[in-house]
Coordinates of C-alpha atoms in Angstrom, one line a residue:
M20 CA -25.5 -2.8 -16.2
K21 CA -26.8 -6.0 -17.6
V22 CA -25.8 -4.9 -21.1
V23 CA -22.3 -4.0 -20.0
L24 CA -21.9 -7.3 -18.1
S25 CA -23.2 -9.3 -21.2
V26 CA -20.6 -7.6 -23.4
F27 CA -17.8 -8.2 -21.0
L28 CA -18.8 -11.9 -20.6
F29 CA -19.0 -12.3 -24.4
C30 CA -15.6 -10.7 -25.0
F31 CA -14.0 -12.7 -22.1
S32 CA -15.5 -16.0 -23.4
A33 CA -14.3 -15.1 -26.9
V34 CA -10.7 -14.7 -25.6
L35 CA -10.9 -18.1 -23.8
L36 CA -12.5 -19.8 -26.8
A37 CA -9.9 -18.4 -29.2
Q38 CA -7.0 -19.6 -27.0
S39 CA -8.6 -23.0 -26.3
N40 CA -9.0 -23.7 -30.1
V41 CA -5.4 -22.9 -30.9
P42 CA -3.6 -26.0 -32.2
K43 CA -0.7 -26.8 -29.8
D44 CA 1.3 -29.3 -31.9
Y45 CA 0.6 -28.1 -35.5
F46 CA 3.4 -25.6 -36.1
K47 CA 7.1 -26.5 -35.6
N48 CA 10.3 -24.6 -35.2
P49 CA 11.2 -23.2 -38.7
L50 CA 15.0 -23.5 -38.0
D51 CA 17.1 -26.5 -37.2
V52 CA 18.8 -24.7 -34.3
P53 CA 17.7 -24.2 -30.6
L54 CA 15.2 -21.5 -30.3
V55 CA 16.9 -18.4 -28.8
L56 CA 15.1 -15.1 -29.2
S57 CA 16.2 -11.5 -29.9
G58 CA 12.6 -10.3 -30.0
T59 CA 9.2 -11.5 -28.6
F60 CA 5.6 -11.2 -29.7
G61 CA 4.0 -7.9 -28.7
E62 CA 7.3 -6.3 -27.9
L63 CA 7.1 -2.5 -27.8
R64 CA 8.8 -1.0 -30.9
S65 CA 8.7 2.4 -32.5
N66 CA 5.1 3.1 -33.4
H67 CA 4.1 -0.6 -33.4
F68 CA 4.0 -3.9 -31.6
H69 CA 6.4 -6.6 -32.8
S70 CA 4.2 -9.1 -34.7
G71 CA 6.3 -12.3 -34.3
L72 CA 9.3 -13.9 -32.8
D73 CA 12.8 -12.9 -33.8
I74 CA 14.8 -16.1 -33.8
K75 CA 18.6 -15.8 -33.5
T76 CA 20.6 -17.5 -36.3
Q77 CA 23.9 -17.8 -34.4
Q78 CA 25.1 -14.5 -36.0
R79 CA 25.1 -16.2 -39.3
Q80 CA 23.2 -16.0 -42.6
G81 CA 22.2 -19.0 -44.8
L82 CA 20.6 -21.3 -42.2
K83 CA 18.0 -23.5 -43.6
V84 CA 14.4 -22.3 -43.1
V85 CA 11.7 -24.9 -43.3
A86 CA 7.9 -24.7 -43.5
S87 CA 6.5 -24.8 -40.0
A88 CA 3.6 -26.8 -41.3
K89 CA 2.2 -28.0 -44.7
G90 CA 0.4 -25.6 -47.0
Y91 CA 1.2 -23.5 -50.0
V92 CA 3.1 -20.3 -50.7
S93 CA 0.4 -17.6 -50.8
R94 CA 2.5 -14.5 -50.9
I95 CA 6.0 -13.4 -51.6
N96 CA 7.1 -9.8 -50.9
I97 CA 10.5 -8.4 -51.6
Q98 CA 11.3 -4.8 -50.6
H99 CA 14.4 -2.8 -49.8
Y100 CA 13.2 -2.0 -46.3
G101 CA 10.7 -3.5 -43.8
Y102 CA 10.6 -7.3 -44.0
G103 CA 13.1 -7.5 -46.8
K104 CA 12.6 -10.8 -48.5
A105 CA 9.5 -12.4 -47.0
L106 CA 7.5 -15.6 -47.6
Y107 CA 3.9 -16.3 -46.5
I108 CA 2.5 -19.8 -46.3
Q109 CA -1.2 -20.5 -46.2
H110 CA -2.1 -23.6 -44.1
P111 CA -5.2 -25.8 -44.4
N112 CA -6.3 -24.9 -40.9
G113 CA -6.8 -21.3 -41.9
Y114 CA -3.6 -19.9 -40.3
T115 CA -0.7 -18.2 -42.2
S116 CA 2.9 -18.4 -41.2
V117 CA 5.4 -15.7 -42.2
Y118 CA 9.2 -15.8 -42.6
A119 CA 11.0 -12.5 -43.1
H120 CA 14.5 -11.0 -43.6
L121 CA 15.5 -14.0 -45.7
K122 CA 18.7 -14.1 -47.7
E123 CA 17.2 -16.2 -50.5
F124 CA 14.5 -18.7 -51.2
S125 CA 14.7 -22.4 -52.0
P126 CA 15.7 -23.2 -55.6
E127 CA 12.1 -23.8 -56.8
I128 CA 10.8 -20.6 -55.2
E129 CA 13.9 -18.6 -56.2
A130 CA 13.4 -19.5 -59.8
Y131 CA 9.7 -18.6 -59.6
V132 CA 10.5 -15.2 -58.2
K133 CA 13.5 -14.4 -60.5
K134 CA 11.4 -15.1 -63.6
R135 CA 8.9 -12.5 -62.5
Q136 CA 11.5 -10.0 -61.3
Y137 CA 13.1 -10.1 -64.8
A138 CA 9.8 -9.8 -66.5
K139 CA 9.0 -6.7 -64.4
E140 CA 12.6 -5.5 -64.5
S141 CA 12.4 -4.8 -60.8
Y142 CA 14.0 -6.2 -57.6
E143 CA 11.1 -5.1 -55.5
I144 CA 8.1 -7.2 -56.2
E145 CA 5.0 -8.6 -54.6
L146 CA 3.5 -11.9 -55.8
F147 CA 0.4 -14.0 -54.9
P148 CA 0.8 -17.5 -56.2
E149 CA -2.3 -19.7 -56.7
A150 CA -2.9 -22.5 -54.3
G151 CA -1.4 -25.2 -56.6
E152 CA 1.6 -23.4 -57.8
L153 CA 4.0 -23.7 -54.8
P154 CA 2.8 -26.3 -52.4
V155 CA 5.1 -27.1 -49.4
A156 CA 5.2 -30.0 -47.0
A157 CA 5.9 -29.6 -43.3
D158 CA 9.7 -29.4 -42.7
E159 CA 10.3 -28.7 -46.4
L160 CA 13.1 -26.3 -47.2
I161 CA 11.6 -22.9 -48.3
A162 CA 14.4 -20.4 -47.8
Y163 CA 17.7 -19.5 -46.1
S164 CA 17.9 -17.0 -43.2
G165 CA 19.4 -13.6 -43.8
N166 CA 19.5 -10.0 -42.8
T167 CA 17.5 -8.2 -45.6
G168 CA 15.2 -5.2 -45.1
G169 CA 15.1 -3.4 -41.8
S170 CA 16.8 -6.1 -39.9
G171 CA 19.5 -5.0 -37.5
G172 CA 21.4 -8.2 -37.6
P173 CA 21.1 -11.8 -38.9
H174 CA 17.9 -13.5 -37.7
L175 CA 14.6 -15.0 -38.8
H176 CA 11.4 -13.1 -38.1
F177 CA 8.6 -15.7 -37.7
E178 CA 4.9 -15.0 -37.4
I179 CA 1.6 -16.9 -37.2
R180 CA -1.5 -15.1 -38.3
D181 CA -5.1 -16.0 -37.9
G182 CA -7.7 -16.2 -40.7
N183 CA -8.1 -12.4 -40.5
Q184 CA -4.4 -11.9 -40.9
R185 CA -4.1 -10.8 -37.3
P186 CA -0.7 -11.7 -35.8
M187 CA -0.9 -14.1 -32.9
N188 CA 1.7 -15.1 -30.3
P189 CA 3.5 -18.2 -31.7
K190 CA 4.0 -19.4 -28.1
L191 CA 0.2 -20.0 -27.9
F192 CA 0.8 -22.7 -30.5
G193 CA 3.3 -24.7 -28.4
I194 CA 6.4 -23.2 -29.8
S195 CA 8.4 -23.0 -26.6
V196 CA 11.6 -21.2 -25.6
S197 CA 13.7 -22.0 -22.6
D198 CA 13.0 -19.3 -20.0
G199 CA 13.9 -19.5 -16.4
R200 CA 14.2 -15.8 -15.7
A201 CA 11.6 -13.5 -14.2
P202 CA 10.9 -10.2 -15.9
I203 CA 12.9 -7.1 -14.9
I204 CA 11.2 -4.1 -13.3
D205 CA 12.8 -0.8 -14.3
G206 CA 10.4 1.4 -12.6
V207 CA 6.8 2.1 -11.4
Y208 CA 5.1 5.4 -11.9
A209 CA 1.8 7.0 -10.6
Y210 CA -0.3 9.5 -12.6
P211 CA -2.9 12.0 -11.4
L212 CA -5.6 11.6 -14.0
D213 CA -7.9 14.6 -13.3
A214 CA -7.6 18.2 -12.2
D215 CA -8.3 17.4 -8.6
A216 CA -6.1 14.4 -8.2
H217 CA -2.7 14.4 -6.5
I218 CA 0.0 12.0 -5.4
N219 CA 2.5 12.6 -2.7
N220 CA 1.5 16.3 -2.6
S221 CA 2.0 16.7 -6.3
R222 CA -0.2 16.9 -9.4
E223 CA 2.6 15.6 -11.6
M224 CA 3.6 12.0 -12.4
Q225 CA 5.6 10.4 -9.7
K226 CA 8.2 7.6 -9.7
I227 CA 7.5 5.2 -6.9
N228 CA 10.2 4.0 -4.6
L229 CA 10.4 0.1 -4.6
T230 CA 12.1 -2.2 -2.2
P231 CA 13.0 -5.7 -3.5
L232 CA 12.1 -8.6 -1.2
K233 CA 13.8 -12.0 -0.9
D234 CA 11.1 -13.8 -2.8
G235 CA 11.7 -11.6 -5.9
S236 CA 8.7 -9.4 -5.3
Y237 CA 8.7 -5.7 -4.6
I238 CA 7.0 -3.5 -1.9
A239 CA 6.5 0.2 -2.6
S240 CA 6.8 3.0 -0.1
E241 CA 3.3 4.0 1.0
I242 CA 1.9 6.8 -1.2
D243 CA -0.5 9.5 -0.2
A244 CA -3.1 10.2 -2.9
C245 CA -6.6 11.4 -3.6
G246 CA -8.8 11.5 -6.7
N247 CA -8.6 9.5 -9.9
I248 CA -5.1 8.1 -10.4
G249 CA -3.4 5.4 -12.5
F250 CA -0.1 3.6 -12.6
G251 CA 2.5 2.6 -15.2
V252 CA 5.3 0.1 -15.3
S253 CA 8.6 0.0 -17.2
T254 CA 9.5 -3.6 -17.6
V255 CA 11.4 -6.0 -19.9
D256 CA 12.0 -9.8 -20.0
Q257 CA 14.9 -12.0 -20.8
Q258 CA 14.9 -15.6 -21.9
D259 CA 17.6 -18.2 -21.4
G260 CA 20.7 -18.1 -23.7
A261 CA 20.5 -14.4 -24.7
P262 CA 21.1 -11.0 -23.1
N263 CA 18.4 -9.2 -25.2
K264 CA 15.8 -7.2 -23.3
N265 CA 12.5 -8.3 -24.8
G266 CA 8.9 -7.6 -24.3
I267 CA 6.9 -9.2 -21.4
Y268 CA 3.9 -11.4 -22.0
Q269 CA 1.3 -10.2 -19.5
I270 CA 0.5 -7.5 -17.0
E271 CA -2.3 -7.8 -14.4
T272 CA -3.4 -5.3 -11.8
E273 CA -5.6 -5.7 -8.7
L274 CA -7.1 -3.3 -6.2
N275 CA -7.8 -4.8 -2.8
G276 CA -7.6 -8.3 -4.3
D277 CA -9.9 -7.7 -7.2
Q278 CA -8.6 -7.7 -10.8
I279 CA -9.1 -4.4 -12.5
L280 CA -7.0 -4.8 -15.7
N281 CA -5.4 -7.6 -17.7
L282 CA -3.0 -7.0 -20.5
P283 CA -1.9 -10.3 -22.2
F284 CA 0.0 -10.1 -25.6
N285 CA -1.9 -12.8 -27.5
R286 CA -3.2 -11.2 -30.6
F287 CA -3.6 -7.8 -32.3
S288 CA -4.5 -6.4 -35.7
F289 CA -2.2 -4.3 -37.9
S290 CA -4.9 -1.6 -38.1
E291 CA -4.5 -0.9 -34.3
T292 CA -0.7 -1.4 -33.8
R293 CA 0.1 2.3 -33.9
H294 CA -2.1 2.8 -30.9
L295 CA 0.9 1.5 -29.0
N296 CA 1.6 5.2 -28.6
Q297 CA -1.4 5.4 -26.3
L298 CA -0.4 2.3 -24.3
I299 CA 3.0 3.9 -23.5
D300 CA 3.8 7.3 -21.9
Y301 CA 5.0 8.6 -25.3
G302 CA 6.3 11.9 -23.9
H303 CA 8.5 10.1 -21.3
Y304 CA 9.7 7.7 -24.0
S305 CA 10.7 10.5 -26.5
K306 CA 12.8 12.1 -23.8
T307 CA 14.3 9.1 -22.1
K308 CA 14.0 6.2 -24.6
K309 CA 12.3 4.2 -21.8
R310 CA 8.8 2.9 -22.3
I311 CA 6.3 3.1 -19.5
Q312 CA 3.3 0.9 -20.1
K313 CA 0.2 2.7 -18.7
L314 CA -2.0 0.5 -16.7
F315 CA -5.1 2.5 -17.3
V316 CA -7.1 2.8 -20.6
E317 CA -7.8 6.3 -21.9
D318 CA -11.1 7.0 -23.6
S319 CA -9.6 7.2 -27.1
N320 CA -7.5 4.0 -26.8
P321 CA -9.2 1.2 -28.9
L322 CA -6.6 -1.5 -28.3
S323 CA -8.1 -5.0 -28.3
L324 CA -5.3 -6.5 -26.1
Y325 CA -7.0 -5.6 -22.8
S326 CA -9.4 -7.8 -20.9
N327 CA -11.1 -7.7 -17.5
V328 CA -10.9 -3.9 -17.4
V329 CA -12.8 -2.3 -14.5
N330 CA -13.2 1.5 -14.4
K331 CA -10.6 1.8 -17.2
G332 CA -8.0 0.4 -14.8
E333 CA -8.1 3.7 -12.8
L334 CA -8.3 4.0 -9.1
H335 CA -10.6 6.4 -7.4
I336 CA -8.9 7.2 -4.1
Q337 CA -11.0 8.7 -1.3
D338 CA -9.8 10.7 1.7
S339 CA -9.0 8.7 4.8
L340 CA -9.3 5.2 3.1
N341 CA -6.6 2.6 2.7
Y342 CA -6.0 0.7 -0.5
N343 CA -3.7 -2.1 -1.7
Y344 CA -2.7 -2.0 -5.4
T345 CA -0.9 -4.9 -7.0
I346 CA 0.9 -5.2 -10.3
K347 CA 1.8 -8.7 -11.6
V348 CA 4.2 -8.9 -14.6
S349 CA 4.6 -12.3 -16.2
D350 CA 6.5 -13.9 -19.1
F351 CA 4.9 -16.8 -21.1
A352 CA 6.8 -19.4 -19.1
G353 CA 5.0 -18.2 -16.0
N354 CA 7.9 -16.4 -14.3
K355 CA 6.5 -13.4 -12.4
R356 CA 7.3 -10.2 -10.6
I357 CA 4.8 -8.9 -8.1
I358 CA 4.7 -5.3 -7.0
R359 CA 2.6 -4.3 -4.0
I360 CA 1.7 -0.6 -3.5
P361 CA 0.0 0.5 -0.3
I362 CA -2.0 3.7 -0.8
Q363 CA -3.4 6.1 1.9
G364 CA -6.2 8.3 0.9
A365 CA -5.2 11.8 2.0
H366 CA -6.8 14.9 0.5
V367 CA -4.6 17.9 0.4
T368 CA -5.8 21.5 -0.1
D369 CA -4.1 24.5 -1.7
L370 CA -1.9 22.5 -4.1
P371 CA -1.1 24.6 -7.1
P372 CA -2.8 23.4 -10.3
K373 CA -0.9 21.3 -12.8
E374 CA 1.1 23.4 -15.1
E375 CA -0.2 23.5 -18.7
E376 CA 1.6 25.4 -21.4
K377 CA -1.0 27.2 -23.5
T378 CA -0.4 28.6 -26.9
D379 CA -2.4 30.4 -29.6
Y380 CA -2.9 27.1 -31.4
F381 CA -5.3 24.5 -29.9
A382 CA -6.0 21.3 -31.9
Q383 CA -8.8 19.0 -30.9
V384 CA -8.9 15.2 -31.6
N385 CA -12.3 15.2 -33.2
Q386 CA -11.8 18.4 -35.3
P387 CA -9.5 19.2 -38.2
F388 CA -7.0 22.0 -37.6
S389 CA -5.3 24.3 -40.0
T390 CA -3.2 27.5 -39.9
E391 CA -0.8 29.4 -42.3
A392 CA 1.6 32.2 -42.4
N393 CA 4.6 33.4 -44.5
G394 CA 3.7 31.2 -47.4
M395 CA 3.6 28.0 -45.3
D396 CA 0.6 26.1 -44.1
I397 CA -0.3 23.2 -41.8
Y398 CA -3.3 20.9 -41.9
I399 CA -4.0 18.3 -39.2
P400 CA -6.9 16.0 -40.1
K401 CA -9.5 14.9 -37.5
G402 CA -8.1 11.9 -35.5
S403 CA -4.5 12.7 -36.0
L404 CA -3.9 13.5 -32.4
Y405 CA -4.6 11.2 -29.4
T406 CA -5.6 14.1 -27.0
D407 CA -6.6 17.7 -27.4
T408 CA -3.3 19.6 -27.5
F409 CA -2.0 23.1 -27.4
L410 CA 0.5 23.2 -30.3
D411 CA 3.8 25.0 -30.3
I412 CA 3.9 26.4 -33.9
E413 CA 6.3 29.0 -35.2
F414 CA 6.7 30.4 -38.7
K415 CA 10.1 31.9 -39.2
D416 CA 11.8 32.9 -42.4
D417 CA 11.7 29.8 -44.7
K418 CA 11.0 27.1 -42.1
V419 CA 8.1 26.2 -39.8
K420 CA 8.2 24.6 -36.4
V421 CA 5.3 22.2 -36.1
H422 CA 5.0 21.4 -32.3
N423 CA 7.6 18.9 -31.0
E424 CA 8.7 15.3 -31.2
H425 CA 7.4 14.5 -27.7
T426 CA 3.8 14.3 -29.0
P427 CA 2.8 11.3 -31.2
L428 CA 0.7 11.5 -34.4
H429 CA -1.7 8.8 -35.5
K430 CA -2.4 10.0 -39.0
N431 CA -0.5 12.0 -41.5
I432 CA -0.6 15.7 -41.3
S433 CA 0.2 18.0 -44.3
I434 CA 2.8 20.8 -44.4
G435 CA 2.8 23.1 -47.5
F436 CA 5.2 25.7 -48.9
D437 CA 4.6 28.4 -51.4
V438 CA 7.4 28.1 -54.1
S439 CA 6.2 30.8 -56.5
N440 CA 9.3 32.8 -56.0
Y441 CA 11.6 30.0 -57.3
S442 CA 12.4 29.5 -61.0
A443 CA 11.4 26.3 -62.8
E444 CA 15.0 25.1 -62.6
E445 CA 15.2 25.7 -58.9
K446 CA 11.9 23.9 -58.2
E447 CA 13.2 20.8 -59.9
K448 CA 15.9 20.5 -57.2
L449 CA 13.8 21.6 -54.2
F450 CA 12.3 19.2 -51.7
I451 CA 10.8 19.5 -48.2
A452 CA 13.1 18.4 -45.4
R453 CA 12.6 17.7 -41.7
L454 CA 15.5 19.2 -39.7
G455 CA 17.2 16.5 -37.7
Y456 CA 20.2 16.3 -35.4
R457 CA 22.4 19.4 -35.9
D458 CA 19.9 20.7 -38.4
R459 CA 20.7 17.9 -40.9
F460 CA 18.2 17.7 -43.8
N461 CA 16.1 14.6 -43.8
Y462 CA 14.1 14.1 -47.0
S463 CA 10.3 14.1 -46.6
S464 CA 8.3 12.8 -49.5
T465 CA 7.5 15.9 -51.5
Y466 CA 4.4 16.3 -53.7
K467 CA 5.0 19.1 -56.3
K468 CA 2.4 21.3 -57.9
A469 CA 3.2 24.4 -59.9
N470 CA 3.6 26.9 -57.0
R471 CA 3.0 24.7 -54.0
F472 CA 5.0 21.8 -52.5
T473 CA 3.5 19.6 -49.8
T474 CA 4.6 16.8 -47.6
R475 CA 2.6 14.3 -45.5
T476 CA 4.2 13.2 -42.3
R477 CA 3.5 11.5 -39.0
T478 CA 6.3 13.2 -37.2
F479 CA 6.2 16.7 -35.6
G480 CA 9.3 18.8 -35.9
E481 CA 10.9 21.6 -37.9
Y482 CA 10.4 21.6 -41.7
T483 CA 11.9 23.7 -44.5
L484 CA 12.7 23.7 -48.2
A485 CA 16.1 22.3 -49.2
S486 CA 17.9 22.0 -52.5
D487 CA 19.8 19.0 -53.8
V488 CA 22.0 19.6 -56.9
T489 CA 24.4 16.8 -56.4
P490 CA 23.9 13.5 -58.2
P491 CA 24.3 10.1 -56.4
K492 CA 27.7 8.4 -56.3
I493 CA 28.5 5.1 -57.9
W494 CA 31.7 3.0 -57.6
P495 CA 32.8 -0.6 -58.2
K496 CA 33.3 -2.8 -55.1
N497 CA 34.6 -6.2 -56.2
F498 CA 36.0 -5.5 -59.7
N499 CA 37.8 -2.8 -61.7
D500 CA 37.1 -1.4 -65.2
G501 CA 38.6 -3.7 -67.8
Q502 CA 39.2 -6.6 -65.4
W503 CA 38.7 -10.3 -65.9
I504 CA 36.3 -11.5 -63.2
S505 CA 35.6 -15.1 -64.2
N506 CA 36.0 -16.3 -60.6
N507 CA 33.5 -13.8 -59.2
S508 CA 30.1 -15.2 -58.3
T509 CA 28.7 -11.7 -57.9
L510 CA 29.1 -8.2 -59.3
Q511 CA 29.0 -5.6 -56.6
V512 CA 28.6 -1.8 -57.0
G513 CA 28.4 0.8 -54.3
I514 CA 25.8 3.6 -54.5
S515 CA 25.0 6.5 -52.2
D516 CA 23.4 9.9 -52.0
D517 CA 24.2 12.5 -49.3
L518 CA 21.0 14.5 -49.3
S519 CA 17.6 13.6 -50.8
G520 CA 18.4 9.9 -51.0
I521 CA 18.2 7.1 -53.6
K522 CA 15.0 6.8 -55.4
S523 CA 15.7 4.3 -58.2
Y524 CA 18.5 2.4 -60.0
R525 CA 18.7 0.4 -63.2
A526 CA 21.5 -1.8 -64.4
T527 CA 22.2 -3.4 -67.8
V528 CA 24.9 -5.5 -69.3
N529 CA 25.3 -5.3 -73.1
G530 CA 22.0 -3.4 -73.2
K531 CA 20.1 -6.2 -71.4
F532 CA 18.5 -5.6 -67.9
I533 CA 20.2 -7.4 -65.1
L534 CA 18.7 -7.8 -61.6
M535 CA 20.6 -6.1 -58.8
E536 CA 19.7 -6.4 -55.1
Y537 CA 20.0 -3.2 -53.2
E538 CA 21.2 -3.5 -49.6
Y539 CA 20.8 0.0 -48.2
K540 CA 22.6 -0.8 -44.9
N541 CA 25.9 -1.1 -46.7
N542 CA 25.1 0.9 -49.9
T543 CA 25.6 -2.0 -52.2
L544 CA 24.0 -3.3 -55.4
T545 CA 24.7 -7.0 -56.0
H546 CA 24.1 -9.0 -59.2
D547 CA 24.3 -12.8 -58.9
F548 CA 25.9 -14.4 -62.0
S549 CA 23.9 -17.6 -61.3
D550 CA 21.0 -15.7 -63.0
D551 CA 22.7 -16.7 -66.3
V552 CA 21.9 -13.5 -68.1
V553 CA 25.5 -12.5 -68.5
T554 CA 26.7 -14.9 -71.2
E555 CA 29.3 -12.9 -73.3
T556 CA 33.0 -12.8 -72.7
E557 CA 33.3 -9.0 -73.1
N558 CA 30.6 -7.1 -71.2
Q559 CA 29.5 -3.5 -71.1
L560 CA 28.0 -2.6 -67.7
K561 CA 25.8 0.5 -67.4
I562 CA 24.2 1.6 -64.1
I563 CA 21.9 4.6 -63.8
V564 CA 21.1 5.8 -60.2
T565 CA 18.6 8.6 -59.6
D566 CA 17.9 10.5 -56.3
N567 CA 14.6 11.8 -55.0
V568 CA 14.7 15.1 -56.8
G569 CA 15.8 13.7 -60.2
N570 CA 19.6 14.1 -60.1
S571 CA 21.0 11.0 -61.8
N572 CA 24.5 9.6 -62.4
T573 CA 25.6 6.9 -64.8
Y574 CA 28.4 4.5 -64.3
E575 CA 29.9 2.5 -67.2
A576 CA 32.6 -0.1 -67.2
T577 CA 33.8 -3.1 -69.1
F578 CA 34.5 -6.5 -67.6
F579 CA 35.5 -9.8 -69.0
R580 CA 34.2 -13.2 -68.0
K581 CA 34.9 -16.7 -69.3
N582 CA 31.7 -18.6 -69.6
S583 CA 31.6 -22.4 -69.8

């Protein structure tokens, strides 16, 4: 007991110390507009926690982005997806600030990047400048806001990371957002957590009836329960000036006035972010698209976000005893919703056991699992699942059903296909596909050996072999073949592929490589003439686009341009 208490006190002290040492006036707003958010720190996203603030840019691109504090550019990462164009600044106090989905960089940084992109002949690039190469002062222009990468609309993604590159809540640093609204409660749920537990005469999860009170709090209808139970809450927050439903800051629970769990979204590591799938009721989310945050900590859940956890946040309800359970949901500004749940311990006999669908395939968390049939095989490494699971597996004809999308995977599993009956020419065009909506083929990265193709995936579902014999499409967007385009600032070409997807592209003018930026959201390649690599009057454009199975298409055109 002393050891447990000592560990708890150490961890709790570390949390308090970490927060008390956070500089409150060091970092500034990176945009010269009022802070209005479309996303908050720790917000629940697909398979991860949101690692920063999404700052609205008034539905525009091109707003000036300034350094939030002095430092130097320590990393530049440009990718088609994810963060798009992203800039990282290392600060003298050990923190790193991150600016993502940028449209372009400041002139000095843009020139630095373009030089290296042309040297590598690649749009996608990752750079790590030395400390003295790109110094920046506080409030110095570093970029312009955009919509690149996986952005769903123009905004700036802004992060602050600690010395171990763990994202921290920027609001801890004094970056404030106007917020006079209390969180929204979508629902509260109760879970029987062992074979003997029951809630309201049921061994299944129950939604709790809530009555709103005049002070903004809620009172639940009394529930009858017995055994180990836990609760979950579906909740979002809204700040002033925006309708977006964002993540909340903190959830606390109490039993009979004593705190038994605290979940503040202050800091996490990227190595643990996928364990969000253990924080939420993943099965409920996959069916309803609503996330219930579980207010109990399962044994395999390693998330560091929790503090003050007693008995894993679970309640042990005994027959004939009364309990008062409280959930407090808060945003960073201190607005709260309080939910009070009276519980009556009431043991019920002769309840049917909880239904569990058993199959011939049982996979354990701490053991690897494999099976094969009909020339197809499945391998699930140790630690891929969060709980021991009966798997729904079916081998039929040329496809395999690997369980269902309602169960999350933490690690990649492997699915293999015997392709020895295909000719060499057929194998070139084959790939492994996951069947999506209306059995649409979705390309899954395919690793090819002579007679066996495999894919690694973190998504259960149906998989099969598919063939793609159609090359990508290429078409001009802001010019025509043989046209004078002296007034154009850019050259734009559309590209698409209807099956296996675009793998690579390369563009040249008069045999010389030109940089083209790929925006997958509108299928557009764009070359900026300000790069000054197109210097002739008559120009021969050549673009080669290749899909994921090697089909390629070539587009050629002539354009004329007056150069001063």
